[in-house]
Structures are given as C-alpha cells and as structure tokens.
Amino acid sequence: MTPYWDEEEVDDGADGMVRPYTITRGRTAPERDDLTLITLLTTVQEPVDAYGAPVRPGRLQPEHRMILDRCRRPAAVAEVAADLDLPVSVTKILLGDLVEQGLLSARAPLSVARAAGGADRGLLAAVREGLRRL
C-alpha cells in the first residue's frame, strides 16, 4: 500500500530544530550569562592554561573551528551568530565552550573602547545597523 502523500515533498519542519540541538550536544541555554550581543570575541593566539602550559583543545566541531577562524579579528557575538547563520542562543553556547577551553577571549566592549582611547562612534553606528538587520 502506498502512502497518500509524496514522501519527497513532506516537510515536517524538524530539520531546523535538530541541527542546533545536535551542535550544542543537547544544551539549550548557555552556561555563561556575561555574553551579550555586543561582547567582543578574539581568538587566543597561543592559549595557555592557569599553569602556563599550552592548551590542547578538546574535540572541536566544525562550528567551533569556524568561530575561531572568524574571531581572528575581534567580532561581536551578534556578528558571529550572523556569520554562522545560527540563533544567538546556540552561538552563545558554542562561544562559551571556546572561552572555557581558553581558545577564545571575551571582553566587554566598553573596556576595549577605553583601552583604545575612546569609542569610535562610526563603529558603534555600524554595529547598531548590523544588529537591526538581524
């Protein structure tokens, strides 16, 4: 007996939910609550642990590697999420993994701006416009 629907045309919408759940290994919320949309992230060039020993990263997923590549230049959480085409909540979980492993540094944007001599209004306007497009 054949089904009354064409199996190739059936779309139950599950694809959109399975992938993020799989990427985060079942976690639905980030462990860190200090990552905001404008937190700046940078890949650590030569990561070391608390004792000064080189960090050997654990098993990284493709998304983790993409984040590390993207953050070779400072990027905001919102930018990383947009580049990965993932929800911000999923991106925050992945970012937290990398920060915890010492492979990624996260800085509040104001501390970075102060260290650089002040906030660049043009950059802030560009970030605001980028966030509006999300």
Short mmCIF file of N, CA, C and O in Angstrom, two decimals:
data_model
loop_
_atom_site.label_atom_id
_atom_site.label_comp_id
_atom_site.label_asym_id
_atom_site.label_seq_id
_atom_site.Cartn_x
_atom_site.Cartn_y
_atom_site.Cartn_z
N MET A 1 0.85 -1.17 0.00
CA MET A 1 0.00 0.00 0.00
C MET A 1 0.90 1.24 0.00
O MET A 1 1.82 1.36 0.78
N THR A 2 0.62 2.17 -0.86
CA THR A 2 1.42 3.39 -0.95
C THR A 2 0.76 4.49 -0.13
O THR A 2 -0.46 4.56 -0.02
N PRO A 3 1.58 5.38 0.46
CA PRO A 3 1.00 6.47 1.26
C PRO A 3 0.29 7.47 0.36
O PRO A 3 0.57 7.57 -0.83
N TYR A 4 -0.63 8.22 0.94
CA TYR A 4 -1.39 9.20 0.16
C TYR A 4 -0.63 10.50 -0.02
O TYR A 4 -1.10 11.43 -0.64
N TRP A 5 0.58 10.58 0.50
CA TRP A 5 1.42 11.77 0.31
C TRP A 5 2.70 11.36 -0.39
O TRP A 5 3.12 10.21 -0.34
N ASP A 6 3.30 12.29 -1.03
CA ASP A 6 4.59 12.06 -1.69
C ASP A 6 5.68 12.26 -0.64
O ASP A 6 5.86 13.35 -0.12
N GLU A 7 6.41 11.19 -0.32
CA GLU A 7 7.39 11.24 0.76
C GLU A 7 8.48 12.28 0.52
O GLU A 7 9.04 12.82 1.46
N GLU A 8 8.79 12.59 -0.73
CA GLU A 8 9.82 13.57 -1.02
C GLU A 8 9.35 14.99 -0.73
O GLU A 8 10.15 15.88 -0.50
N GLU A 9 8.04 15.21 -0.73
CA GLU A 9 7.51 16.55 -0.53
C GLU A 9 7.17 16.83 0.93
O GLU A 9 6.86 17.96 1.28
N VAL A 10 7.21 15.84 1.79
CA VAL A 10 6.84 16.05 3.19
C VAL A 10 7.94 16.84 3.89
O VAL A 10 9.10 16.49 3.82
N ASP A 11 7.55 17.92 4.54
CA ASP A 11 8.49 18.73 5.32
C ASP A 11 7.83 19.01 6.65
O ASP A 11 6.92 19.81 6.76
N ASP A 12 8.31 18.32 7.68
CA ASP A 12 7.69 18.48 8.99
C ASP A 12 8.33 19.61 9.80
O ASP A 12 7.95 19.86 10.93
N GLY A 13 9.32 20.29 9.22
CA GLY A 13 9.95 21.41 9.90
C GLY A 13 10.94 21.01 10.96
O GLY A 13 11.47 21.83 11.67
N ALA A 14 11.20 19.73 11.11
CA ALA A 14 12.08 19.26 12.18
C ALA A 14 13.55 19.57 11.90
O ALA A 14 14.34 19.65 12.83
N ASP A 15 13.92 19.73 10.64
CA ASP A 15 15.32 19.97 10.31
C ASP A 15 15.88 21.19 11.03
O ASP A 15 17.01 21.20 11.47
N GLY A 16 15.08 22.24 11.15
CA GLY A 16 15.55 23.46 11.78
C GLY A 16 15.82 23.30 13.26
O GLY A 16 16.59 24.04 13.84
N MET A 17 15.19 22.34 13.92
CA MET A 17 15.38 22.18 15.36
C MET A 17 16.43 21.12 15.70
O MET A 17 17.07 21.20 16.72
N VAL A 18 16.60 20.14 14.85
CA VAL A 18 17.52 19.06 15.17
C VAL A 18 18.97 19.54 15.13
O VAL A 18 19.74 19.27 16.02
N ARG A 19 19.33 20.31 14.14
CA ARG A 19 20.72 20.71 13.97
C ARG A 19 21.26 21.51 15.17
O ARG A 19 22.28 21.15 15.74
N PRO A 20 20.61 22.61 15.60
CA PRO A 20 21.14 23.33 16.76
C PRO A 20 21.21 22.46 18.01
O PRO A 20 22.17 22.54 18.77
N TYR A 21 20.23 21.62 18.22
CA TYR A 21 20.22 20.74 19.38
C TYR A 21 21.41 19.78 19.33
O TYR A 21 22.06 19.52 20.32
N THR A 22 21.73 19.32 18.14
CA THR A 22 22.87 18.42 17.95
C THR A 22 24.19 19.17 18.14
O THR A 22 25.11 18.67 18.78
N ILE A 23 24.29 20.37 17.60
CA ILE A 23 25.50 21.16 17.70
C ILE A 23 25.86 21.43 19.16
O ILE A 23 27.02 21.40 19.54
N THR A 24 24.86 21.71 19.97
CA THR A 24 25.09 22.06 21.37
C THR A 24 25.11 20.84 22.29
O THR A 24 25.17 20.99 23.50
N ARG A 25 25.05 19.65 21.71
CA ARG A 25 25.01 18.40 22.47
C ARG A 25 23.88 18.39 23.49
O ARG A 25 24.04 17.97 24.62
N GLY A 26 22.74 18.90 23.08
CA GLY A 26 21.55 18.86 23.90
C GLY A 26 21.38 20.03 24.85
O GLY A 26 20.35 20.14 25.51
N ARG A 27 22.35 20.90 24.93
CA ARG A 27 22.24 22.05 25.83
C ARG A 27 21.33 23.10 25.20
O ARG A 27 21.43 23.37 24.01
N THR A 28 20.46 23.67 26.00
CA THR A 28 19.51 24.65 25.46
C THR A 28 19.77 26.07 25.95
O THR A 28 19.13 27.00 25.47
N ALA A 29 20.68 26.23 26.90
CA ALA A 29 20.99 27.57 27.41
C ALA A 29 22.49 27.66 27.68
O ALA A 29 23.11 26.69 28.09
N PRO A 30 23.06 28.83 27.43
CA PRO A 30 24.49 28.99 27.70
C PRO A 30 24.78 28.96 29.19
O PRO A 30 23.97 29.39 30.00
N GLU A 31 25.94 28.42 29.55
CA GLU A 31 26.34 28.40 30.95
C GLU A 31 26.80 29.78 31.40
O GLU A 31 26.74 30.10 32.58
N ARG A 32 27.30 30.57 30.48
CA ARG A 32 27.78 31.92 30.79
C ARG A 32 26.64 32.90 30.56
O ARG A 32 25.94 32.82 29.55
N ASP A 33 26.49 33.84 31.49
CA ASP A 33 25.47 34.86 31.28
C ASP A 33 26.08 36.24 31.00
O ASP A 33 25.38 37.24 30.95
N ASP A 34 27.40 36.27 30.79
CA ASP A 34 28.07 37.54 30.55
C ASP A 34 28.28 37.83 29.07
O ASP A 34 28.85 38.86 28.72
N LEU A 35 27.84 36.95 28.19
CA LEU A 35 27.98 37.18 26.76
C LEU A 35 26.74 37.91 26.25
O LEU A 35 25.66 37.35 26.18
N THR A 36 26.92 39.19 25.91
CA THR A 36 25.82 39.96 25.35
C THR A 36 26.00 40.02 23.83
O THR A 36 27.01 39.56 23.31
N LEU A 37 25.06 40.63 23.16
CA LEU A 37 25.16 40.73 21.70
C LEU A 37 26.37 41.53 21.25
O LEU A 37 26.87 41.33 20.15
N ILE A 38 26.85 42.42 22.10
CA ILE A 38 27.97 43.27 21.69
C ILE A 38 29.28 42.92 22.39
O ILE A 38 30.26 43.67 22.28
N THR A 39 29.32 41.79 23.09
CA THR A 39 30.58 41.34 23.67
C THR A 39 31.54 41.03 22.54
O THR A 39 31.18 40.38 21.56
N LEU A 40 32.79 41.51 22.66
CA LEU A 40 33.78 41.29 21.62
C LEU A 40 34.58 40.02 21.90
O LEU A 40 34.99 39.77 23.02
N LEU A 41 34.79 39.25 20.87
CA LEU A 41 35.49 37.97 20.97
C LEU A 41 36.72 37.98 20.09
O LEU A 41 36.68 38.50 18.97
N THR A 42 37.79 37.39 20.59
CA THR A 42 39.02 37.30 19.83
C THR A 42 39.65 35.94 20.06
O THR A 42 39.70 35.46 21.20
N THR A 43 40.13 35.32 19.00
CA THR A 43 40.84 34.05 19.11
C THR A 43 42.15 34.27 19.84
O THR A 43 42.88 35.21 19.55
N VAL A 44 42.44 33.40 20.80
CA VAL A 44 43.69 33.47 21.55
C VAL A 44 44.77 32.84 20.68
O VAL A 44 44.63 31.69 20.24
N GLN A 45 45.84 33.58 20.43
CA GLN A 45 46.89 33.11 19.51
C GLN A 45 47.64 31.90 20.04
O GLN A 45 47.82 30.92 19.35
N GLU A 46 48.12 31.98 21.26
CA GLU A 46 48.85 30.86 21.86
C GLU A 46 48.25 30.59 23.23
O GLU A 46 48.77 31.05 24.25
N PRO A 47 47.14 29.85 23.27
CA PRO A 47 46.45 29.65 24.54
C PRO A 47 47.27 28.83 25.54
O PRO A 47 47.92 27.86 25.17
N VAL A 48 47.23 29.28 26.80
CA VAL A 48 47.90 28.55 27.89
C VAL A 48 46.91 28.42 29.04
O VAL A 48 46.01 29.25 29.21
N ASP A 49 47.10 27.38 29.85
CA ASP A 49 46.22 27.19 30.99
C ASP A 49 46.72 28.01 32.19
O ASP A 49 47.67 28.78 32.07
N ALA A 50 46.09 27.83 33.34
CA ALA A 50 46.43 28.60 34.54
C ALA A 50 47.87 28.37 34.98
O ALA A 50 48.44 29.18 35.70
N TYR A 51 48.47 27.26 34.58
CA TYR A 51 49.84 26.93 34.97
C TYR A 51 50.87 27.31 33.90
O TYR A 51 52.05 27.02 34.04
N GLY A 52 50.40 27.91 32.80
CA GLY A 52 51.31 28.33 31.73
C GLY A 52 51.60 27.26 30.69
O GLY A 52 52.37 27.48 29.78
N ALA A 53 50.94 26.12 30.81
CA ALA A 53 51.13 25.04 29.84
C ALA A 53 50.25 25.30 28.62
O ALA A 53 49.13 25.80 28.75
N PRO A 54 50.74 24.98 27.42
CA PRO A 54 49.93 25.16 26.22
C PRO A 54 48.62 24.37 26.31
O PRO A 54 48.61 23.24 26.78
N VAL A 55 47.54 25.00 25.87
CA VAL A 55 46.23 24.37 25.88
C VAL A 55 46.09 23.50 24.64
O VAL A 55 46.37 23.95 23.52
N ARG A 56 45.71 22.29 24.85
CA ARG A 56 45.39 21.40 23.74
C ARG A 56 43.87 21.33 23.66
O ARG A 56 43.24 20.80 24.57
N PRO A 57 43.32 21.90 22.60
CA PRO A 57 41.86 21.94 22.54
C PRO A 57 41.26 20.55 22.49
O PRO A 57 41.84 19.62 21.95
N GLY A 58 40.08 20.45 23.11
CA GLY A 58 39.34 19.21 23.03
C GLY A 58 38.81 19.02 21.62
O GLY A 58 39.15 19.77 20.70
N ARG A 59 37.99 18.07 21.46
CA ARG A 59 37.41 17.81 20.14
C ARG A 59 36.53 18.98 19.73
O ARG A 59 35.59 19.32 20.43
N LEU A 60 36.87 19.59 18.62
CA LEU A 60 36.12 20.75 18.15
C LEU A 60 35.20 20.36 17.01
O LEU A 60 35.58 19.62 16.11
N GLN A 61 34.02 20.91 17.06
CA GLN A 61 33.06 20.72 15.97
C GLN A 61 33.38 21.72 14.86
O GLN A 61 34.08 22.72 15.10
N PRO A 62 32.87 21.50 13.67
CA PRO A 62 33.13 22.45 12.58
C PRO A 62 32.72 23.88 12.93
O PRO A 62 33.42 24.83 12.56
N GLU A 63 31.63 24.04 13.67
CA GLU A 63 31.18 25.38 14.06
C GLU A 63 32.19 26.04 14.99
O GLU A 63 32.43 27.24 14.89
N HIS A 64 32.79 25.26 15.89
CA HIS A 64 33.82 25.81 16.77
C HIS A 64 35.00 26.32 15.94
O HIS A 64 35.53 27.40 16.18
N ARG A 65 35.42 25.53 14.96
CA ARG A 65 36.54 25.93 14.12
C ARG A 65 36.21 27.18 13.30
O ARG A 65 37.04 28.07 13.11
N MET A 66 34.97 27.27 12.84
CA MET A 66 34.53 28.45 12.09
C MET A 66 34.56 29.69 12.98
O MET A 66 34.96 30.78 12.54
N ILE A 67 34.16 29.54 14.24
CA ILE A 67 34.19 30.66 15.18
C ILE A 67 35.63 31.12 15.40
O ILE A 67 35.92 32.31 15.35
N LEU A 68 36.53 30.18 15.64
CA LEU A 68 37.93 30.54 15.87
C LEU A 68 38.52 31.25 14.66
O LEU A 68 39.27 32.22 14.81
N ASP A 69 38.16 30.80 13.47
CA ASP A 69 38.65 31.46 12.26
C ASP A 69 38.06 32.86 12.13
O ASP A 69 38.76 33.82 11.82
N ARG A 70 36.76 32.99 12.39
CA ARG A 70 36.08 34.29 12.27
C ARG A 70 36.60 35.29 13.29
O ARG A 70 36.68 36.49 13.01
N CYS A 71 36.98 34.83 14.46
CA CYS A 71 37.38 35.73 15.54
C CYS A 71 38.88 36.02 15.56
O CYS A 71 39.40 36.53 16.55
N ARG A 72 39.57 35.72 14.47
CA ARG A 72 40.98 36.13 14.40
C ARG A 72 41.07 37.65 14.45
O ARG A 72 42.05 38.20 14.91
N ARG A 73 40.04 38.30 13.97
CA ARG A 73 39.86 39.74 14.17
C ARG A 73 38.68 39.88 15.11
O ARG A 73 37.72 39.12 15.02
N PRO A 74 38.71 40.83 16.04
CA PRO A 74 37.62 40.97 17.01
C PRO A 74 36.26 41.04 16.34
O PRO A 74 36.08 41.71 15.32
N ALA A 75 35.31 40.31 16.91
CA ALA A 75 33.95 40.28 16.39
C ALA A 75 32.97 40.23 17.54
O ALA A 75 33.25 39.63 18.57
N ALA A 76 31.83 40.86 17.37
CA ALA A 76 30.77 40.84 18.38
C ALA A 76 29.99 39.52 18.28
O ALA A 76 29.96 38.87 17.23
N VAL A 77 29.37 39.15 19.38
CA VAL A 77 28.56 37.92 19.42
C VAL A 77 27.53 37.94 18.30
O VAL A 77 27.35 36.94 17.60
N ALA A 78 26.88 39.07 18.09
CA ALA A 78 25.86 39.17 17.04
C ALA A 78 26.45 38.92 15.66
O ALA A 78 25.82 38.27 14.82
N GLU A 79 27.65 39.41 15.42
CA GLU A 79 28.30 39.21 14.12
C GLU A 79 28.61 37.73 13.90
O GLU A 79 28.41 37.20 12.81
N VAL A 80 29.11 37.08 14.94
CA VAL A 80 29.46 35.66 14.83
C VAL A 80 28.20 34.84 14.55
O VAL A 80 28.19 33.97 13.68
N ALA A 81 27.12 35.14 15.26
CA ALA A 81 25.86 34.42 15.05
C ALA A 81 25.36 34.60 13.62
O ALA A 81 24.92 33.64 12.98
N ALA A 82 25.46 35.82 13.12
CA ALA A 82 25.01 36.09 11.74
C ALA A 82 25.88 35.36 10.74
O ALA A 82 25.37 34.79 9.77
N ASP A 83 27.19 35.36 10.96
CA ASP A 83 28.09 34.68 10.03
C ASP A 83 27.86 33.17 10.01
O ASP A 83 27.99 32.54 8.97
N LEU A 84 27.54 32.59 11.17
CA LEU A 84 27.29 31.15 11.25
C LEU A 84 25.88 30.79 10.82
O LEU A 84 25.58 29.61 10.62
N ASP A 85 25.02 31.80 10.72
CA ASP A 85 23.61 31.58 10.40
C ASP A 85 22.97 30.65 11.44
O ASP A 85 22.25 29.71 11.11
N LEU A 86 23.27 30.93 12.71
CA LEU A 86 22.72 30.18 13.83
C LEU A 86 22.02 31.14 14.79
O LEU A 86 22.38 32.32 14.85
N PRO A 87 21.05 30.64 15.55
CA PRO A 87 20.44 31.50 16.57
C PRO A 87 21.48 31.99 17.57
O PRO A 87 22.46 31.29 17.86
N VAL A 88 21.28 33.16 18.12
CA VAL A 88 22.22 33.74 19.08
C VAL A 88 22.39 32.82 20.29
O VAL A 88 23.50 32.65 20.78
N SER A 89 21.31 32.21 20.75
CA SER A 89 21.41 31.33 21.93
C SER A 89 22.33 30.14 21.66
O SER A 89 23.13 29.77 22.52
N VAL A 90 22.26 29.57 20.49
CA VAL A 90 23.14 28.46 20.13
C VAL A 90 24.57 28.95 20.00
O VAL A 90 25.51 28.31 20.49
N THR A 91 24.75 30.10 19.39
CA THR A 91 26.09 30.67 19.23
C THR A 91 26.72 30.94 20.58
O THR A 91 27.90 30.67 20.79
N LYS A 92 25.94 31.45 21.53
CA LYS A 92 26.48 31.73 22.87
C LYS A 92 26.97 30.45 23.55
O LYS A 92 27.97 30.47 24.26
N ILE A 93 26.28 29.36 23.34
CA ILE A 93 26.70 28.08 23.93
C ILE A 93 28.05 27.67 23.34
O ILE A 93 28.97 27.29 24.06
N LEU A 94 28.19 27.78 22.03
CA LEU A 94 29.45 27.42 21.37
C LEU A 94 30.58 28.36 21.78
O LEU A 94 31.71 27.93 22.02
N LEU A 95 30.28 29.65 21.89
CA LEU A 95 31.29 30.61 22.32
C LEU A 95 31.74 30.32 23.74
O LEU A 95 32.93 30.38 24.05
N GLY A 96 30.80 29.98 24.60
CA GLY A 96 31.13 29.63 25.98
C GLY A 96 32.07 28.44 26.05
O GLY A 96 32.99 28.41 26.88
N ASP A 97 31.86 27.46 25.18
CA ASP A 97 32.75 26.30 25.12
C ASP A 97 34.18 26.74 24.84
O ASP A 97 35.12 26.28 25.49
N LEU A 98 34.34 27.61 23.87
CA LEU A 98 35.67 28.05 23.45
C LEU A 98 36.33 28.95 24.49
O LEU A 98 37.55 28.86 24.70
N VAL A 99 35.55 29.80 25.14
CA VAL A 99 36.10 30.64 26.21
C VAL A 99 36.55 29.76 27.36
O VAL A 99 37.63 29.95 27.92
N GLU A 100 35.74 28.77 27.72
CA GLU A 100 36.08 27.86 28.82
C GLU A 100 37.36 27.09 28.53
O GLU A 100 38.16 26.85 29.43
N GLN A 101 37.59 26.72 27.27
CA GLN A 101 38.81 26.00 26.89
C GLN A 101 40.02 26.91 26.77
O GLN A 101 41.15 26.44 26.58
N GLY A 102 39.81 28.22 26.86
CA GLY A 102 40.92 29.16 26.75
C GLY A 102 41.32 29.46 25.32
O GLY A 102 42.39 30.03 25.08
N LEU A 103 40.47 29.10 24.36
CA LEU A 103 40.79 29.31 22.96
C LEU A 103 40.25 30.64 22.43
O LEU A 103 40.63 31.09 21.35
N LEU A 104 39.35 31.25 23.18
CA LEU A 104 38.69 32.48 22.76
C LEU A 104 38.62 33.41 23.96
O LEU A 104 38.36 32.96 25.08
N SER A 105 38.89 34.68 23.74
CA SER A 105 38.74 35.65 24.84
C SER A 105 37.51 36.50 24.57
O SER A 105 37.21 36.83 23.42
N ALA A 106 36.80 36.83 25.64
CA ALA A 106 35.60 37.65 25.56
C ALA A 106 35.82 38.90 26.40
O ALA A 106 36.26 38.81 27.54
N ARG A 107 35.53 40.05 25.80
CA ARG A 107 35.72 41.32 26.51
C ARG A 107 34.48 42.18 26.32
O ARG A 107 33.93 42.27 25.22
N ALA A 108 34.12 42.83 27.40
CA ALA A 108 33.03 43.80 27.31
C ALA A 108 33.47 44.92 26.37
O ALA A 108 34.62 45.34 26.42
N PRO A 109 32.60 45.40 25.51
CA PRO A 109 33.00 46.40 24.52
C PRO A 109 33.51 47.70 25.12
O PRO A 109 34.38 48.34 24.55
N LEU A 110 33.04 48.10 26.28
CA LEU A 110 33.49 49.36 26.87
C LEU A 110 34.94 49.28 27.32
O LEU A 110 35.69 50.23 27.17
N SER A 111 35.36 48.13 27.85
CA SER A 111 36.75 48.02 28.28
C SER A 111 37.69 48.07 27.08
O SER A 111 38.77 48.64 27.15
N VAL A 112 37.27 47.51 25.97
CA VAL A 112 38.07 47.57 24.75
C VAL A 112 38.13 49.00 24.24
O VAL A 112 39.19 49.50 23.85
N ALA A 113 37.00 49.69 24.27
CA ALA A 113 36.96 51.07 23.79
C ALA A 113 37.83 51.98 24.66
O ALA A 113 38.55 52.84 24.15
N ARG A 114 37.79 51.78 25.96
CA ARG A 114 38.61 52.59 26.86
C ARG A 114 40.10 52.35 26.60
O ARG A 114 40.89 53.27 26.59
N ALA A 115 40.46 51.10 26.40
CA ALA A 115 41.87 50.76 26.16
C ALA A 115 42.36 51.37 24.85
O ALA A 115 43.53 51.69 24.70
N ALA A 116 41.46 51.54 23.90
CA ALA A 116 41.83 52.10 22.59
C ALA A 116 41.76 53.63 22.58
O ALA A 116 41.99 54.24 21.55
N GLY A 117 41.38 54.23 23.71
CA GLY A 117 41.33 55.69 23.76
C GLY A 117 39.96 56.28 23.55
O GLY A 117 39.81 57.47 23.34
N GLY A 118 38.93 55.49 23.55
CA GLY A 118 37.57 56.00 23.41
C GLY A 118 36.80 55.21 22.37
O GLY A 118 37.35 54.47 21.57
N ALA A 119 35.49 55.37 22.42
CA ALA A 119 34.61 54.65 21.50
C ALA A 119 34.59 55.33 20.13
O ALA A 119 34.54 56.54 20.03
N ASP A 120 34.65 54.54 19.09
CA ASP A 120 34.56 55.03 17.72
C ASP A 120 33.08 55.07 17.36
O ASP A 120 32.44 54.04 17.19
N ARG A 121 32.53 56.26 17.26
CA ARG A 121 31.10 56.40 17.01
C ARG A 121 30.70 55.77 15.67
O ARG A 121 29.62 55.23 15.53
N GLY A 122 31.57 55.83 14.69
CA GLY A 122 31.27 55.21 13.39
C GLY A 122 31.13 53.70 13.52
O GLY A 122 30.23 53.10 12.94
N LEU A 123 32.02 53.10 14.30
CA LEU A 123 31.95 51.66 14.52
C LEU A 123 30.70 51.29 15.29
O LEU A 123 30.01 50.32 14.95
N LEU A 124 30.37 52.07 16.32
CA LEU A 124 29.16 51.79 17.09
C LEU A 124 27.91 51.91 16.21
O LEU A 124 26.98 51.10 16.32
N ALA A 125 27.88 52.88 15.33
CA ALA A 125 26.74 53.03 14.42
C ALA A 125 26.65 51.85 13.46
O ALA A 125 25.56 51.35 13.18
N ALA A 126 27.81 51.36 12.99
CA ALA A 126 27.81 50.21 12.09
C ALA A 126 27.32 48.96 12.81
O ALA A 126 26.56 48.17 12.24
N VAL A 127 27.72 48.77 14.06
CA VAL A 127 27.24 47.62 14.84
C VAL A 127 25.74 47.72 15.04
O VAL A 127 25.00 46.74 14.88
N ARG A 128 25.26 48.92 15.39
CA ARG A 128 23.82 49.12 15.59
C ARG A 128 23.04 48.77 14.31
O ARG A 128 22.03 48.07 14.36
N GLU A 129 23.53 49.22 13.18
CA GLU A 129 22.84 48.93 11.92
C GLU A 129 22.89 47.44 11.60
O GLU A 129 21.93 46.87 11.11
N GLY A 130 24.02 46.80 11.90
CA GLY A 130 24.12 45.35 11.69
C GLY A 130 23.14 44.59 12.56
O GLY A 130 22.51 43.62 12.10
N LEU A 131 22.97 45.02 13.78
CA LEU A 131 22.03 44.37 14.69
C LEU A 131 20.59 44.58 14.23
O LEU A 131 19.76 43.67 14.34
N ARG A 132 20.31 45.73 13.70
CA ARG A 132 18.95 45.99 13.19
C ARG A 132 18.62 45.06 12.01
O ARG A 132 17.48 44.65 11.85
N ARG A 133 19.63 44.75 11.21
CA ARG A 133 19.40 43.87 10.05
C ARG A 133 19.15 42.43 10.45
O ARG A 133 18.61 41.66 9.69
N LEU A 134 19.60 42.05 11.66
CA LEU A 134 19.36 40.68 12.14
C LEU A 134 17.92 40.53 12.42
O LEU A 134 17.24 39.65 12.35
#
